[in-house]
Each structure stands twice: as structure tokens, then as C-alpha cells.
Coordinates of C-alpha atoms and ligand atoms in Angstrom, one line a residue:
M1 CA 25.4 1.8 -9.7
L2 CA 28.3 0.4 -7.7
S3 CA 29.0 -3.7 -7.8
D4 CA 30.5 -4.4 -4.4
P5 CA 31.3 -8.5 -3.2
E6 CA 32.5 -7.3 -0.2
L7 CA 30.0 -5.3 1.2
S8 CA 27.4 -7.8 2.6
V9 CA 23.2 -6.6 3.6
V10 CA 20.8 -8.2 6.1
V11 CA 17.2 -7.4 5.3
M12 CA 15.0 -7.7 7.8
G13 CA 11.5 -8.8 6.2
L14 CA 11.0 -10.2 3.1
G15 CA 7.1 -9.4 2.0
Y16 CA 6.4 -6.4 -0.7
I17 CA 9.2 -4.6 0.5
G18 CA 12.2 -6.1 1.9
L19 CA 11.8 -8.7 -0.8
P20 CA 12.5 -6.5 -3.9
T21 CA 14.6 -4.2 -1.8
A22 CA 17.0 -7.8 -1.3
A23 CA 17.1 -8.6 -4.5
V24 CA 17.8 -5.1 -6.2
I25 CA 20.9 -4.6 -3.6
A26 CA 21.6 -8.5 -4.9
R27 CA 21.6 -7.9 -8.2
T28 CA 24.8 -5.0 -7.6
G29 CA 26.8 -7.4 -6.7
A30 CA 26.6 -7.2 -2.9
R31 CA 25.7 -10.5 -0.5
V32 CA 22.7 -10.0 0.9
L33 CA 20.9 -12.3 3.1
G34 CA 16.7 -12.1 3.7
V35 CA 16.1 -12.4 7.0
D36 CA 12.4 -13.6 7.8
V37 CA 10.1 -15.7 10.5
T38 CA 8.1 -17.8 8.5
E39 CA 10.0 -21.1 7.0
S40 CA 7.8 -21.1 4.0
V41 CA 9.1 -17.5 2.9
V42 CA 12.5 -18.6 3.8
E43 CA 12.9 -21.6 1.5
T44 CA 10.3 -20.2 -1.8
V45 CA 12.9 -17.2 -1.8
N46 CA 16.2 -19.9 -1.1
S47 CA 15.1 -22.0 -4.3
G48 CA 14.6 -19.0 -6.3
R49 CA 11.0 -18.4 -6.3
V50 CA 8.5 -15.8 -4.7
H51 CA 5.9 -15.5 -2.7
I52 CA 4.4 -12.2 -3.7
E53 CA 2.6 -11.2 -7.0
E54 CA 5.4 -7.9 -8.0
V55 CA 6.2 -7.1 -11.9
D56 CA 9.0 -8.7 -13.0
L57 CA 10.5 -9.8 -8.7
D58 CA 10.2 -13.4 -10.0
G59 CA 13.0 -13.2 -12.8
L60 CA 15.5 -10.7 -10.7
V61 CA 15.0 -13.5 -7.3
S62 CA 15.5 -16.5 -9.1
G63 CA 18.8 -14.1 -11.1
V64 CA 20.0 -13.4 -7.7
V65 CA 19.5 -16.7 -5.9
A66 CA 21.3 -18.4 -9.2
R67 CA 24.2 -16.3 -9.0
G68 CA 24.8 -16.6 -5.1
T69 CA 24.3 -12.9 -4.4
L70 CA 20.5 -13.4 -2.4
R71 CA 19.9 -16.1 0.2
A72 CA 17.4 -16.0 2.6
S73 CA 17.1 -17.9 6.7
M74 CA 15.6 -17.6 9.8
T75 CA 18.9 -16.8 11.4
I76 CA 20.8 -13.5 11.4
E77 CA 24.3 -13.3 10.3
P78 CA 26.8 -10.2 10.9
A79 CA 26.9 -7.7 7.9
D80 CA 28.2 -4.5 7.2
V81 CA 24.2 -2.9 6.8
F82 CA 21.4 -4.0 8.1
V83 CA 17.6 -2.9 6.6
I84 CA 14.9 -3.5 8.9
A85 CA 11.9 -3.4 6.2
V86 CA 8.8 -5.3 8.7
P87 CA 5.2 -4.5 8.7
T88 CA 4.2 -1.9 11.4
P89 CA 0.0 -2.4 12.1
F90 CA -1.9 -0.8 14.3
D91 CA -3.6 -2.4 17.1
T92 CA -7.4 -2.0 17.3
D93 CA -7.1 1.5 18.7
H94 CA -5.2 2.8 16.1
A95 CA -2.2 2.6 17.7
P96 CA 0.5 2.0 16.0
N97 CA 2.9 -1.1 17.1
I98 CA 6.0 -1.0 16.6
G99 CA 6.7 -4.7 18.1
Y100 CA 8.5 -6.0 14.6
V101 CA 11.0 -3.4 14.7
L102 CA 11.9 -3.6 17.9
D103 CA 12.2 -7.6 17.4
A104 CA 14.6 -7.0 14.4
A105 CA 16.2 -4.1 16.0
T106 CA 17.2 -7.0 19.3
T107 CA 18.2 -9.9 17.0
I108 CA 20.3 -7.0 15.2
A109 CA 22.0 -6.9 18.6
T110 CA 22.8 -10.3 18.6
V111 CA 25.3 -10.1 15.8
L112 CA 26.1 -5.9 16.1
K113 CA 30.0 -4.4 15.7
A114 CA 31.9 -1.7 15.2
G115 CA 31.6 0.1 11.8
D116 CA 27.6 -1.5 10.9
T117 CA 25.2 0.7 9.8
I118 CA 21.4 0.0 10.2
I119 CA 18.4 1.6 8.5
L120 CA 14.9 1.4 9.4
E121 CA 12.7 1.6 6.2
S122 CA 9.4 0.0 8.4
T123 CA 6.8 3.1 8.1
S124 CA 7.1 4.5 11.6
P125 CA 5.7 6.9 14.0
V126 CA 8.0 9.7 14.8
G127 CA 10.4 8.8 17.0
T128 CA 11.1 4.5 16.8
T129 CA 14.5 5.4 14.7
E130 CA 15.3 6.6 18.2
Q131 CA 13.6 3.8 20.1
V132 CA 15.7 1.5 17.3
R133 CA 18.7 3.3 18.6
D134 CA 17.8 2.3 22.5
V135 CA 17.6 -1.5 22.3
L136 CA 21.0 -1.6 20.5
A137 CA 22.4 0.9 23.9
K138 CA 20.7 -1.4 26.1
L139 CA 22.0 -4.8 24.0
R140 CA 25.2 -3.9 23.4
P141 CA 26.7 -1.2 25.8
D142 CA 30.0 -2.0 25.1
I143 CA 29.4 -0.5 21.2
R144 CA 29.2 3.5 21.5
V145 CA 25.8 4.5 19.3
P146 CA 24.4 7.6 17.6
G147 CA 23.2 10.7 19.5
R148 CA 24.4 9.7 22.8
A149 CA 28.5 9.6 22.2
G150 CA 28.2 12.6 19.4
E151 CA 29.7 11.6 16.3
Q152 CA 31.8 9.4 18.0
A153 CA 29.5 6.3 17.9
D154 CA 31.0 2.7 16.5
I155 CA 27.9 2.6 14.3
A156 CA 25.3 4.6 12.2
I157 CA 21.8 4.6 12.3
A158 CA 19.2 5.9 10.1
Y159 CA 15.2 6.2 8.6
C160 CA 14.7 5.7 5.3
P161 CA 11.7 5.5 4.2
E162 CA 10.0 3.1 1.0
R163 CA 7.9 4.7 -1.5
V164 CA 7.4 2.4 -4.2
L165 CA 3.9 1.7 -5.4
P166 CA 2.4 -2.0 -5.5
G167 CA 3.0 -2.7 -9.4
R168 CA 6.3 -0.5 -10.0
I169 CA 8.1 -1.4 -7.1
L170 CA 11.1 -2.7 -8.6
V171 CA 11.2 0.7 -10.8
E172 CA 10.4 2.8 -8.4
L173 CA 12.8 1.3 -5.6
I174 CA 15.6 2.8 -8.0
D175 CA 14.7 5.4 -10.2
N176 CA 12.3 7.5 -6.8
D177 CA 14.0 10.0 -4.8
R178 CA 15.1 8.7 -1.4
V179 CA 14.5 10.9 2.0
I180 CA 17.7 9.6 4.8
G181 CA 17.6 10.4 7.7
G182 CA 20.2 10.1 9.8
I183 CA 20.3 9.9 14.1
T184 CA 22.8 12.3 13.5
P185 CA 24.3 13.9 10.3
R186 CA 27.1 11.4 9.9
C187 CA 24.5 8.6 10.1
A188 CA 22.6 10.0 7.1
R189 CA 25.7 10.5 5.4
K190 CA 26.5 6.7 6.2
A191 CA 23.4 5.6 5.0
L192 CA 23.8 7.5 1.8
T193 CA 26.4 6.0 0.4
F194 CA 24.5 2.6 0.6
Y195 CA 21.5 3.8 -1.4
R196 CA 23.9 5.8 -4.4
R197 CA 24.1 1.9 -4.8
F198 CA 21.3 0.9 -6.3
V199 CA 19.1 4.4 -6.5
R200 CA 18.7 7.2 -9.1
G201 CA 17.2 9.2 -7.9
A202 CA 17.8 12.3 -5.7
C203 CA 18.9 11.1 -1.9
V204 CA 18.7 14.0 0.3
T205 CA 19.3 14.1 3.9
T206 CA 17.9 15.3 6.9
T207 CA 17.3 14.0 10.8
A208 CA 15.5 11.0 11.4
R209 CA 12.2 12.4 13.2
A210 CA 11.7 14.4 10.2
A211 CA 12.5 11.4 7.2
E212 CA 9.7 9.4 9.7
M213 CA 7.1 12.5 9.9
T214 CA 7.9 12.5 6.1
K215 CA 7.0 9.3 5.3
L216 CA 3.5 9.6 7.1
T217 CA 2.4 12.8 5.6
E218 CA 3.1 11.8 2.0
N219 CA 0.1 9.3 3.0
A220 CA -1.9 11.4 4.4
F221 CA -1.7 13.7 1.9
R222 CA -2.9 11.0 -1.1
D223 CA -5.7 9.9 1.7
V224 CA -7.0 13.4 2.1
N225 CA -7.1 14.8 -1.3
I226 CA -9.0 11.2 -2.1
A227 CA -11.4 12.0 0.4
F228 CA -12.1 15.0 -1.5
A229 CA -13.0 13.1 -4.2
N230 CA -14.9 10.7 -2.3
E231 CA -16.9 13.5 -0.7
L232 CA -17.5 15.2 -4.4
S233 CA -18.7 11.5 -5.3
L234 CA -21.4 11.6 -2.7
I235 CA -22.4 15.2 -3.3
A236 CA -22.7 14.8 -7.2
D237 CA -24.8 11.9 -6.4
T238 CA -27.4 13.5 -4.4
M239 CA -27.1 16.0 -7.2
G240 CA -27.8 13.8 -10.4
V241 CA -24.2 14.8 -11.5
D242 CA -21.9 12.1 -13.2
V243 CA -18.7 13.1 -10.3
W244 CA -16.2 11.9 -12.9
E245 CA -17.3 14.4 -15.3
V246 CA -17.3 17.4 -12.4
I247 CA -13.7 16.3 -11.5
R248 CA -12.3 16.1 -15.7
L249 CA -13.2 19.4 -16.2
A250 CA -12.4 21.0 -12.8
N251 CA -8.9 19.8 -13.3
R252 CA -8.9 21.4 -16.9
H253 CA -7.9 24.4 -14.0
P254 CA -4.1 25.1 -14.5
R255 CA -3.6 24.9 -10.7
V256 CA -6.4 21.9 -9.7
N257 CA -5.4 18.0 -9.6
I258 CA -8.6 16.1 -8.2
L259 CA -7.6 12.5 -7.7
Q260 CA -10.5 9.7 -8.1
P261 CA -13.1 9.0 -6.3
G262 CA -14.1 4.7 -5.8
P263 CA -15.3 2.4 -3.4
G264 CA -13.0 3.5 -0.4
V265 CA -9.5 3.8 0.3
G266 CA -7.6 -0.1 0.8
G267 CA -3.9 -1.3 1.2
H268 CA -1.7 -1.5 4.0
C269 CA -0.3 1.9 3.9
I270 CA -2.8 4.8 3.0
A271 CA -5.7 3.2 4.6
V272 CA -3.1 3.0 7.9
D273 CA -0.6 5.3 8.4
P274 CA -2.7 7.7 8.6
W275 CA -3.6 6.6 11.9
F276 CA 0.0 6.9 13.1
L277 CA 0.0 11.5 13.2
V278 CA -3.5 11.0 14.5
H279 CA -3.0 9.4 17.1
A280 CA -0.1 10.9 17.8
A281 CA -1.7 14.2 17.5
P282 CA -5.1 13.6 18.3
D283 CA -6.5 17.5 18.9
Q284 CA -3.6 18.3 15.7
T285 CA -5.4 16.5 13.4
P286 CA -9.5 17.2 12.7
L287 CA -8.8 16.7 8.8
I288 CA -6.6 13.6 8.8
R289 CA -9.1 11.8 11.1
T290 CA -12.1 13.2 9.1
A291 CA -10.3 12.2 5.9
R292 CA -10.0 8.6 7.4
E293 CA -13.6 8.4 8.3
V294 CA -15.2 9.9 4.8
N295 CA -12.6 7.3 3.0
D296 CA -14.4 4.2 5.4
G297 CA -17.4 5.7 4.8
K298 CA -17.8 5.4 1.6
T299 CA -17.5 2.0 1.3
D300 CA -20.4 1.8 3.9
H301 CA -22.2 3.9 1.2
V302 CA -20.8 1.7 -1.4
I303 CA -22.7 -1.3 0.5
G304 CA -25.7 0.6 1.0
Q305 CA -25.8 0.9 -3.2
V306 CA -25.3 -1.9 -3.8
S307 CA -27.7 -4.1 -1.4
A308 CA -30.6 -1.2 -2.5
L309 CA -30.3 -2.1 -6.2
V310 CA -29.3 -6.3 -6.0
D311 CA -32.3 -6.0 -3.6
S312 CA -34.7 -4.5 -6.1
M313 CA -33.8 -6.6 -9.4
P314 CA -34.7 -10.2 -7.1
D315 CA -34.0 -12.5 -9.9
A316 CA -31.1 -10.6 -11.5
V317 CA -27.7 -12.8 -11.0
V318 CA -25.0 -9.8 -10.0
A319 CA -21.1 -9.4 -10.8
C320 CA -19.0 -8.0 -8.3
L321 CA -15.6 -7.1 -10.6
G322 CA -12.5 -7.1 -8.6
L323 CA -11.5 -8.2 -4.8
A324 CA -8.1 -6.2 -5.0
F325 CA -7.5 -3.1 -3.4
K326 CA -6.6 -1.4 -6.6
A327 CA -6.0 -1.7 -10.3
N328 CA -4.3 -4.9 -12.0
I329 CA -2.4 -6.1 -8.9
D330 CA -2.9 -9.5 -6.4
D331 CA -2.9 -7.9 -3.2
F332 CA -5.8 -8.2 -1.3
R333 CA -5.3 -6.3 2.4
E334 CA -7.7 -3.8 3.5
S335 CA -9.6 -3.9 0.0
P336 CA -12.6 -2.2 -0.1
A337 CA -13.7 -4.5 -3.1
L338 CA -13.2 -7.3 -0.8
K339 CA -15.0 -5.7 1.4
V340 CA -18.2 -4.3 -0.3
A341 CA -17.9 -8.2 -1.9
Q342 CA -18.4 -9.5 1.4
A343 CA -21.2 -8.0 2.6
V344 CA -22.9 -7.9 -0.6
A345 CA -22.5 -11.9 -0.7
D346 CA -23.4 -12.1 2.7
A347 CA -26.9 -10.9 2.1
F348 CA -27.5 -12.5 -1.0
G349 CA -25.0 -15.6 -1.2
D350 CA -25.5 -17.4 -4.0
R351 CA -26.7 -14.7 -6.8
V352 CA -23.3 -13.0 -6.4
R353 CA -21.1 -13.6 -9.0
I354 CA -17.2 -12.9 -7.9
V355 CA -14.9 -11.9 -11.1
E356 CA -11.2 -11.3 -10.0
P357 CA -8.6 -12.9 -12.4
Y358 CA -5.8 -12.3 -10.0
A359 CA -7.5 -14.9 -7.7
K360 CA -7.3 -18.5 -7.8
S361 CA -9.8 -19.1 -5.5
L362 CA -12.1 -17.2 -3.3
P363 CA -11.4 -16.0 0.3
I364 CA -12.8 -19.1 2.2
A365 CA -15.2 -16.5 4.2
L366 CA -16.7 -15.4 1.0
A367 CA -16.8 -19.2 -0.5
E368 CA -18.6 -20.0 2.5
T369 CA -21.4 -18.0 1.4
G370 CA -22.4 -19.6 -2.1
A371 CA -21.0 -16.8 -3.6
T372 CA -18.8 -18.2 -6.8
L373 CA -15.8 -17.1 -8.7
I374 CA -16.1 -17.0 -12.7
D375 CA -14.1 -15.3 -15.2
V376 CA -15.5 -12.2 -17.0
D377 CA -16.7 -13.6 -20.8
S378 CA -19.1 -16.0 -18.1
A379 CA -20.4 -13.1 -16.1
I380 CA -21.2 -11.0 -19.0
E381 CA -23.2 -14.1 -20.3
T382 CA -25.1 -14.7 -17.0
C383 CA -24.8 -11.6 -14.7
A384 CA -28.3 -9.1 -14.9
I385 CA -26.2 -6.5 -12.6
M386 CA -22.7 -5.4 -12.9
V387 CA -20.7 -3.7 -9.9
V388 CA -17.1 -2.6 -10.6
L389 CA -15.6 -2.5 -7.7
V390 CA -11.5 -2.7 -9.0
D391 CA -10.5 -0.9 -12.2
H392 CA -8.4 -3.7 -13.6
D393 CA -7.1 -3.6 -17.3
V394 CA -9.7 -6.4 -18.4
F395 CA -12.7 -4.5 -16.9
K396 CA -12.2 -1.7 -18.8
S397 CA -11.6 -3.0 -22.1
I398 CA -15.3 -4.2 -22.0
P399 CA -16.7 -2.4 -24.9
L400 CA -20.1 -0.8 -24.4
E401 CA -22.5 -3.4 -26.3
E402 CA -21.0 -6.1 -24.8
R403 CA -23.1 -4.2 -21.6
A404 CA -25.3 -2.0 -22.9
D405 CA -28.1 -4.0 -21.9
K406 CA -26.9 -4.3 -18.2
T407 CA -28.3 -2.6 -14.6
V408 CA -24.1 -1.3 -13.5
L409 CA -23.4 0.3 -10.6
D410 CA -19.4 1.8 -11.7
T411 CA -17.7 3.0 -8.8
R412 CA -14.1 3.7 -10.6
G413 CA -16.3 5.2 -13.6
I414 CA -14.2 3.1 -16.1
W415 CA -17.1 2.7 -17.8
P416 CA -17.8 6.4 -18.3
D417 CA -20.0 5.6 -21.9
Q418 CA -22.6 3.3 -19.9
P419 CA -26.1 4.7 -20.4
R420 CA -26.8 6.0 -17.0
P421 CA -30.1 5.5 -15.5
V422 CA -32.6 8.5 -14.7
P423 CA -32.5 9.9 -11.4
P424 CA -35.7 9.7 -9.5
P425 CA -37.4 13.4 -9.8
R426 CA -36.0 15.1 -6.6
P427 CA -38.6 16.5 -5.2
A428 CA -38.4 20.4 -5.0
A429 CA -36.7 22.4 -2.3
D430 CA -38.8 23.9 0.2
H431 CA -37.8 27.4 0.8
Y432 CA -40.2 28.7 3.7
H433 CA -39.6 26.4 6.6
Ligands
SAJ1 N1 -7.1 5.0 -4.8 C1 -8.3 5.9 -5.1 N2 -8.4 7.3 -5.6 C2 -7.0 7.2 -6.4 C3 -6.1 7.0 -5.7 C4 -6.1 5.5 -5.3 O1 -9.5 5.6 -4.3 O2 -6.9 8.3 -7.2 C5 -7.0 4.3 -3.6 C6 -6.9 2.7 -4.6 O3 -7.6 2.4 -5.4 C7 -6.1 2.5 -3.1 C8 -5.7 3.3 -2.2 O4 -6.2 4.6 -3.3 O5 -7.4 1.4 -2.6 C9 -4.2 3.3 -2.2 O6 -3.9 3.3 -3.4 P1 -2.3 3.9 -3.8 O7 -2.2 3.2 -5.6 O8 -2.9 5.7 -4.0 O9 -1.5 3.8 -3.1 P2 -1.3 2.1 -2.6 O10 -1.1 2.0 -0.9 O11 -0.8 1.7 -3.1 O12 0.9 3.1 -2.3 C10 1.1 4.3 -1.4 C11 1.8 5.1 -2.8 N3 2.3 6.7 -1.2 C12 1.9 7.6 -2.4 O13 1.1 7.9 -3.2 C13 1.8 9.2 -1.6 C14 3.4 4.4 -2.3 O14 4.0 5.1 -3.0 C15 3.9 4.3 -0.6 O15 5.0 3.5 -1.1 C16 3.0 3.0 -0.2 O16 1.3 3.7 0.3 C17 3.5 3.4 1.1 O17 4.2 1.8 0.9 O18 3.8 3.4 2.2

């Protein structure tokens, strides 16, 4: 890892990716300015605190802010390297919205100078990095941009997708391999020199378009494979078979590696990014589109299962265990657990208890239903029905003797020893229709 107090870096966007990235670069000794449009975020970071929960991030940010290598501002300043890490949501028709990326490019154009490097990290549709180049070219005709001025360009522009897993961001920022796509090979090499300062993993160069598609491919791969597991769970339910046992057994095959079913796919990446591919090539993506539909459909299926169960036990109080989109994090964005809890609370109101160790209070819409937030011990004491929606460690650790008398719907398969209700007899198949 190189230490270079002469290097100045601007990180646009201080969210789940931008803030850890800015802090990790600042730790190398470079002078980092984080730029964000939200005043409270800027104030929080400048006071050495964090507005997001991520393992070890608070200590790192307070350290680099105290050392003076990380500052935050709503106003951009000139720098050697600009890293864009802003959100790329989709609109209602699943069309990707790259407005924040192009806004960031517009802002960078105001301070751009020859010799600078601009790197886009946000998950983006193929061709976005070229659009960033086009914005800069239009706003700064005095600067020769890559791909138009050949290798004579004054600046370098590259795409290098973030690939870090929430909950392991600071580790994966350093250890993961990076794919670095330049508008030209020279751009890629320039960006590679930058990442070498703090990345221990391999840094592999390619074109900007290939790097953009690589990122979308990784998340679509995971979505399709989770959809396979979720489809298996529906089949297994119909057959009266334990899907987790089947997956464990199938995965003993040397070339089979099935992922885990759950209440659907959440987060802001895997449930979103495959749509960028579907939108770009609607006729070539029946599999990727169907996977999205299977995973979203699984959430509706679980809502139906929980509702039927709660309906069938009119005196019982139900505990929904977890709201986060996955285990051991406080991130509720696009969370299937939250969607299930909300639907159940909408239907059953004050019969519903929510257990979420990562929430200090319930989201407003959930609180308005009459559902209440309680701790795990109270849930064990007071709730006859337990619905596992998130595989937080604290839920996994509840031993059988504390839940043996509960009616359990375990969407994550964390309690394999839970006595399974005897399935109703299935009508004999009619072979003669
Ligand atoms: N999930 C399952 N079954 C599984 C695995 C996951 O239902 O077997 C669910 C999770 O519960 C969660 C969702 O899928 O709701 C997504 O969780 P995740 O852990 O698979 O991924 P993310 O969204 O936290 O992070 C992903 C990662 N991408 C890949 O693993 C290919 C990460 O490396 C990316 O950086 C991140 O998306 C991103 O920012 O794009």
C-alpha cells in the first residue's frame, strides 16, 4: 500500500460504497474530499462519525478525519482523481436512471484539469462511462477526452465496479479483485495505478463496456441462482420435502452448488441490477427476467403462507423475526422481510410483534398498523407463532427447547431441528383423466 500525501482524491457520494472507499483511500495518506448533496451526511462525517452501520467503519472514519486526511463537503474542489459512487436506481418501468452519475460528471467538469483521472464505480448500464466522457467533453471543450483524441487525451476515464458485500465492506474493498475498464487502454492503466494504492486483490484491465457488463453479470448470476433455490422451495413444499435437506444433499455432488432459498431477494443491488440487462436487451433475457419474477414472487408466496397461518390461529400472537434484507446488517432497503412484515401487520395489526435487533424503532408505516417492536426474549415468552424472515445470528442461537412448542414458519432454514407440522394428506394422483 502506497502512502502519498501529494495525491488528492474526490469521492462523489458518501453512501454505503463512497464513504468506506473514501476512508480506505484516506488511510493510505492521500488527501480525500468526500462530496455529498446531503448536508447532514457532510456534517456527520466531518465530526468523525458515520451515518451508516458497517463493521469497523466508525473507527476508521474517526481516525482519518482526526488525521485530517478525510474531509467532507457539499462543494467540489480540484483533485487528481475523481471517484463517482452515487446511486443508480431504476424508474417505475425498470429503466435505469443514471441521472446522479451524469450530475456528478457535470459537477466534476467545473474543476477538471489536464492530467486528472475520473473513475465511475456505480453499477451502471453498458455505455454509461462513455456518457460520462461525453458530458465532460461537452462542458469542457478545452480538454481532450479519451476515445476521441486517441491516446493523446488530456484526462483518463475508467469504469471500475464496486463488488463489496455489505457487512464485509472494509475487508472486501482491500482483498477483492478489481475489474478496471478504460475508455482506452491508457485510461485503464492510469486507473490501475490508483487502485494499486489500496487493493491487495488482483487488478485486471479491460474496456469500460466489458467492465460495465461484468458487474451486471455478477449480480444477475446470483439472482438467477437464488431463483433456482426459491423455485426448489416451492416444489419441495408441494411435495412435503425439506428443501434445505435436499439442497445439502445435492451439494454433496462435486459439480452442484445450490444457493439458499429465502423470503425473496433484497438489497439495492441483486434485486435491481438484473433489470439493467433486461432493459438493454429485452428479447435476449427471458431467463434473467424470469429469475427476477420468481424471486419477487417468492415474497408474495411467503406473505400468503404467513397470512394463512395467522388466520388459522385466531388467538395467537405472531412474531416476525427480522426486517433487514439479509443477516447481521441494519440495511432494510428493498427488504423482503420488511415487505412480509408490513403485509402481515396490515392484515393483523396489534397481533403482530416485530423482533429486529438492528432497529431502534419501527419504520413509520409498520408502527401505524399497531404492530410493536419487542426483543427476542419477550417474543419467546409471548408469541405462539414465530416467522423467521432473516437469519440473524441471534435468531439462529435460540435452542430447540425455547421454541419446541411454537408454531414456526422458517423461511431461512435456520432451525433444521424444529419439529415439522405433519403435512395434510395429498389426494392420490388421478392418472386417468
Ligand atoms: N440471498 C438468498 N439466498 C442466498 C444468498 C442471498 O436468498 O443463497 C438473498 C439475501 O438474503 C439478500 C439478497 O439475496 O436478500 C442479496 O444478498 P447477497 O448477500 O447475495 O448480496 P448483496 O446484495 O449484499 O451484495 C451483492 C454482492 N454481489 C454478489 O455476490 C454477486 C456484492 O458482491 C456486490 O458488491 C453487491 O451486491 C453490489 O453492491 O452490487
